[in-house]
Amino acid sequence: MSSEEQALAQGGDAAEAVIRDAVTDAGVLDVMANNLGLVAAFVAIMYVTAAICAVREVMNSRTSQGSVAWLLSLFFMPYLTVPLYFVFGWRSFSDYEKIQATLGRAERARRADELGLTDHVETRDWPVLSRVAGVPFMAGNKTDLLIDGDATFSAIKEEIAKARNVIFFQFFAIHDDELGREMADALIARAKDGIIVYFLYDDVGSHSLSKDYLSRLKAAGVKVCGFNENHKFLRLLGPMRLNYRNHRKLVVVDYRVTFVGGHNVADQYVGRDNWFGHWRDTHVRVEGPAAVACSLSFVEDWLWASGERIDLPQVGEIPMPGDEAVLVMPTGPADKLEECALAFVETAARARKRLWITTPYLVPSLDIQTALCSAAMRGVDVRVLMPEKRDHWTVWLASHAYEDTLVQRGVKVYRYIDGFLHQKVTLMDDELVSIGTVNFDNRSFQINFELTLWFTHPRTISNVERMLETDFQNSRLTWPDAFQSRSYVFRVLAQGARLLSPIL
């Protein structure tokens, strides 16, 4: 075929494509013209729904910046924004609040006092934390720090084997791998022995959990439930709950001993993943009245998730095997205020000597940034320890932009280089330690259900201090010009990721 013939053929193909597109467009226009009533109804429904979302955002606004962004998007792009608002903006957990009221959360402080469990000195000295938690500091606990996965899961399996009545087992992420099957085997063995076992997992964090895994648990008599199992309709149609996750990691055995911390149930958490290598994480074992308080958190989650109420045994006396005061603080999107953030802002505000924070993700709100920078500027040794390695690209990029902001104002930011760091621990002066599930990001402070234990005993504080000093030795300090020395493309990506911080 000659070049002229080829040109004519190509021209013919182009003309045919143009005609085909025109016919298609005409067909679409013809369909719309013949269904103007339906089109008008759809447009009206979208704008009415956008108006409802806008009014609700105005009435439930927490930050003016976020609300203005939603309002502008709802006005100019309702077709795109309305579905997104139902997923990310519609915050409605009145049903969970009713559960808290039904189970008597408001009466727990009085009940603890009646049973002689309250540590009045620590409750008086930390009034903000106690009011946020809704319960006082519990006296008479025995605490053991569990460093890394082998120590954590060995201790959990040991207590599961000693259970006599009931086990509460709750994690954000559970995988059907070697560790996941080990824990399942331990629970199944106890269920077959007649122990009542409750198994609660988050649908998003455990999305890869196989049906065979769950079926094997159920067949053995384990009570199994996903956190959104009774709310799947609400995940598809508004208000959706997909953006709100239960991030708690909690085990309670016989209302006697509890485990809380950063570990999930997966091989990587015990160092069996080649990419992450050594997985640096921290859990804590607490024996005593704090286990009862943790049980109350689980009972609320279980009732909301399954619709089944767990009746706690009525006891007149609770064992107090130790001498430590512990505060149990469950937080989540059902809170009337951003109470999780309030607790950590209060901690930063009271720091006078040091404030050491370890977190895998640093995406702080403006309030948290202000609290950290203010502490550093008044001479407090403020340190933030994060992983050098990444596990979530967007959050990792955003953390570099926030890191630069903090470093410029005197906060010392360290990057852990001996594997991957995932622990969530805070040390304030020689007075206070927190160990739990809270990351320093908006998701933990505002969106997710979380659980934090607070400690004031010098023994636990000393143990955490030694642990963190070792972690800092296995880290590198970020220098002031580190971010600016990065490539321009990296800085653009980091600042762009930072814009997504409200949902990270």
Short mmCIF file of N, CA and C in Angstrom, two decimals, residues 311-367:
data_model
loop_
_atom_site.label_atom_id
_atom_site.label_comp_id
_atom_site.label_asym_id
_atom_site.label_seq_id
_atom_site.Cartn_x
_atom_site.Cartn_y
_atom_site.Cartn_z
N ASP A 311 -22.96 -10.11 80.22
CA ASP A 311 -23.21 -9.73 81.61
C ASP A 311 -21.98 -10.05 82.45
N LEU A 312 -21.35 -9.00 82.96
CA LEU A 312 -20.18 -9.20 83.80
C LEU A 312 -20.60 -9.75 85.16
N PRO A 313 -19.78 -10.59 85.75
CA PRO A 313 -20.13 -11.14 87.06
C PRO A 313 -20.15 -10.06 88.13
N GLN A 314 -21.12 -10.13 89.02
CA GLN A 314 -21.21 -9.18 90.13
C GLN A 314 -20.30 -9.67 91.25
N VAL A 315 -19.30 -8.88 91.54
CA VAL A 315 -18.33 -9.27 92.57
C VAL A 315 -18.27 -8.21 93.65
N GLY A 316 -18.04 -8.65 94.85
CA GLY A 316 -17.92 -7.71 95.96
C GLY A 316 -16.49 -7.33 96.25
N GLU A 317 -15.56 -8.16 95.75
CA GLU A 317 -14.15 -7.90 96.02
C GLU A 317 -13.33 -8.31 94.81
N ILE A 318 -12.46 -7.43 94.34
CA ILE A 318 -11.61 -7.70 93.18
C ILE A 318 -10.17 -7.80 93.66
N PRO A 319 -9.44 -8.85 93.29
CA PRO A 319 -8.05 -9.00 93.74
C PRO A 319 -7.17 -7.81 93.34
N MET A 320 -6.26 -7.44 94.22
CA MET A 320 -5.33 -6.33 93.98
C MET A 320 -3.92 -6.85 94.24
N PRO A 321 -3.31 -7.51 93.23
CA PRO A 321 -2.05 -8.22 93.45
C PRO A 321 -0.80 -7.34 93.48
N GLY A 322 -0.92 -6.05 93.14
CA GLY A 322 0.27 -5.21 93.07
C GLY A 322 0.08 -3.87 93.75
N ASP A 323 1.00 -2.95 93.46
CA ASP A 323 0.98 -1.64 94.11
C ASP A 323 0.95 -0.49 93.10
N GLU A 324 0.53 -0.77 91.87
CA GLU A 324 0.56 0.25 90.83
C GLU A 324 -0.83 0.79 90.51
N ALA A 325 -0.89 2.10 90.26
CA ALA A 325 -2.11 2.74 89.79
C ALA A 325 -2.10 2.74 88.26
N VAL A 326 -3.22 2.34 87.66
CA VAL A 326 -3.34 2.28 86.20
C VAL A 326 -4.65 2.92 85.79
N LEU A 327 -4.59 3.75 84.76
CA LEU A 327 -5.79 4.36 84.20
C LEU A 327 -6.08 3.74 82.85
N VAL A 328 -7.29 3.25 82.65
CA VAL A 328 -7.72 2.63 81.39
C VAL A 328 -8.54 3.66 80.62
N MET A 329 -8.08 4.02 79.42
CA MET A 329 -8.72 5.10 78.65
C MET A 329 -9.11 4.62 77.25
N PRO A 330 -10.36 4.17 77.07
CA PRO A 330 -10.85 3.89 75.71
C PRO A 330 -11.37 5.18 75.08
N THR A 331 -11.01 5.42 73.83
CA THR A 331 -11.46 6.63 73.13
C THR A 331 -11.94 6.24 71.74
N GLY A 332 -12.73 7.13 71.11
CA GLY A 332 -13.24 6.82 69.79
C GLY A 332 -14.15 7.89 69.25
N PRO A 333 -14.70 7.66 68.07
CA PRO A 333 -15.53 8.66 67.40
C PRO A 333 -16.87 8.91 68.09
N ALA A 334 -17.24 8.09 69.07
CA ALA A 334 -18.47 8.33 69.82
C ALA A 334 -18.27 9.38 70.91
N ASP A 335 -17.00 9.76 71.18
CA ASP A 335 -16.73 10.78 72.19
C ASP A 335 -17.31 12.12 71.76
N LYS A 336 -17.82 12.86 72.72
CA LYS A 336 -18.41 14.16 72.39
C LYS A 336 -17.34 15.16 71.98
N LEU A 337 -16.16 15.08 72.57
CA LEU A 337 -15.03 15.92 72.20
C LEU A 337 -13.92 15.04 71.67
N GLU A 338 -12.88 15.66 71.14
CA GLU A 338 -11.71 14.90 70.69
C GLU A 338 -10.88 14.57 71.93
N GLU A 339 -11.40 13.63 72.72
CA GLU A 339 -10.86 13.40 74.05
C GLU A 339 -9.49 12.73 74.03
N CYS A 340 -9.23 11.93 73.02
CA CYS A 340 -7.91 11.31 72.91
C CYS A 340 -6.85 12.40 72.72
N ALA A 341 -7.10 13.32 71.80
CA ALA A 341 -6.17 14.42 71.58
C ALA A 341 -6.05 15.28 72.83
N LEU A 342 -7.17 15.48 73.52
CA LEU A 342 -7.17 16.28 74.74
C LEU A 342 -6.23 15.70 75.78
N ALA A 343 -6.22 14.38 75.91
CA ALA A 343 -5.36 13.74 76.90
C ALA A 343 -3.89 13.94 76.58
N PHE A 344 -3.52 13.82 75.31
CA PHE A 344 -2.10 13.97 74.95
C PHE A 344 -1.66 15.43 74.94
N VAL A 345 -2.56 16.34 74.62
CA VAL A 345 -2.24 17.76 74.73
C VAL A 345 -1.99 18.12 76.19
N GLU A 346 -2.82 17.60 77.09
CA GLU A 346 -2.64 17.83 78.52
C GLU A 346 -1.28 17.29 78.99
N THR A 347 -0.91 16.13 78.50
CA THR A 347 0.38 15.54 78.87
C THR A 347 1.53 16.43 78.42
N ALA A 348 1.46 16.91 77.18
CA ALA A 348 2.51 17.80 76.67
C ALA A 348 2.56 19.11 77.44
N ALA A 349 1.40 19.63 77.80
CA ALA A 349 1.34 20.92 78.51
C ALA A 349 1.95 20.83 79.90
N ARG A 350 1.87 19.65 80.52
CA ARG A 350 2.38 19.49 81.88
C ARG A 350 3.85 19.08 81.93
N ALA A 351 4.44 18.78 80.78
CA ALA A 351 5.84 18.36 80.75
C ALA A 351 6.76 19.49 81.15
N ARG A 352 7.73 19.21 81.99
CA ARG A 352 8.70 20.21 82.43
C ARG A 352 10.14 19.80 82.13
N LYS A 353 10.40 18.51 82.07
CA LYS A 353 11.77 18.05 81.84
C LYS A 353 11.91 17.34 80.50
N ARG A 354 11.02 16.39 80.24
CA ARG A 354 11.13 15.63 79.00
C ARG A 354 9.76 15.13 78.55
N LEU A 355 9.67 14.93 77.25
CA LEU A 355 8.48 14.34 76.65
C LEU A 355 8.96 13.48 75.49
N TRP A 356 9.00 12.16 75.71
CA TRP A 356 9.48 11.24 74.71
C TRP A 356 8.29 10.47 74.13
N ILE A 357 8.18 10.49 72.81
CA ILE A 357 7.04 9.90 72.12
C ILE A 357 7.55 8.94 71.06
N THR A 358 7.00 7.74 71.03
CA THR A 358 7.30 6.81 69.95
C THR A 358 6.01 6.50 69.21
N THR A 359 6.06 6.59 67.89
CA THR A 359 4.88 6.36 67.07
C THR A 359 5.30 5.93 65.67
N PRO A 360 4.61 4.99 65.05
CA PRO A 360 4.96 4.62 63.68
C PRO A 360 4.51 5.64 62.65
N TYR A 361 3.53 6.47 63.02
CA TYR A 361 2.96 7.43 62.07
C TYR A 361 2.86 8.80 62.75
N LEU A 362 3.41 9.81 62.11
CA LEU A 362 3.37 11.16 62.64
C LEU A 362 2.59 12.05 61.67
N VAL A 363 1.30 12.21 61.94
CA VAL A 363 0.46 13.10 61.15
C VAL A 363 -0.39 13.90 62.15
N PRO A 364 0.24 14.79 62.91
CA PRO A 364 -0.46 15.42 64.03
C PRO A 364 -1.37 16.56 63.59
N SER A 365 -2.42 16.78 64.38
CA SER A 365 -3.29 17.92 64.17
C SER A 365 -2.56 19.19 64.59
N LEU A 366 -3.14 20.34 64.29
CA LEU A 366 -2.53 21.61 64.66
C LEU A 366 -2.39 21.73 66.16
N ASP A 367 -3.37 21.24 66.93
CA ASP A 367 -3.29 21.31 68.38
C ASP A 367 -2.11 20.50 68.91
#
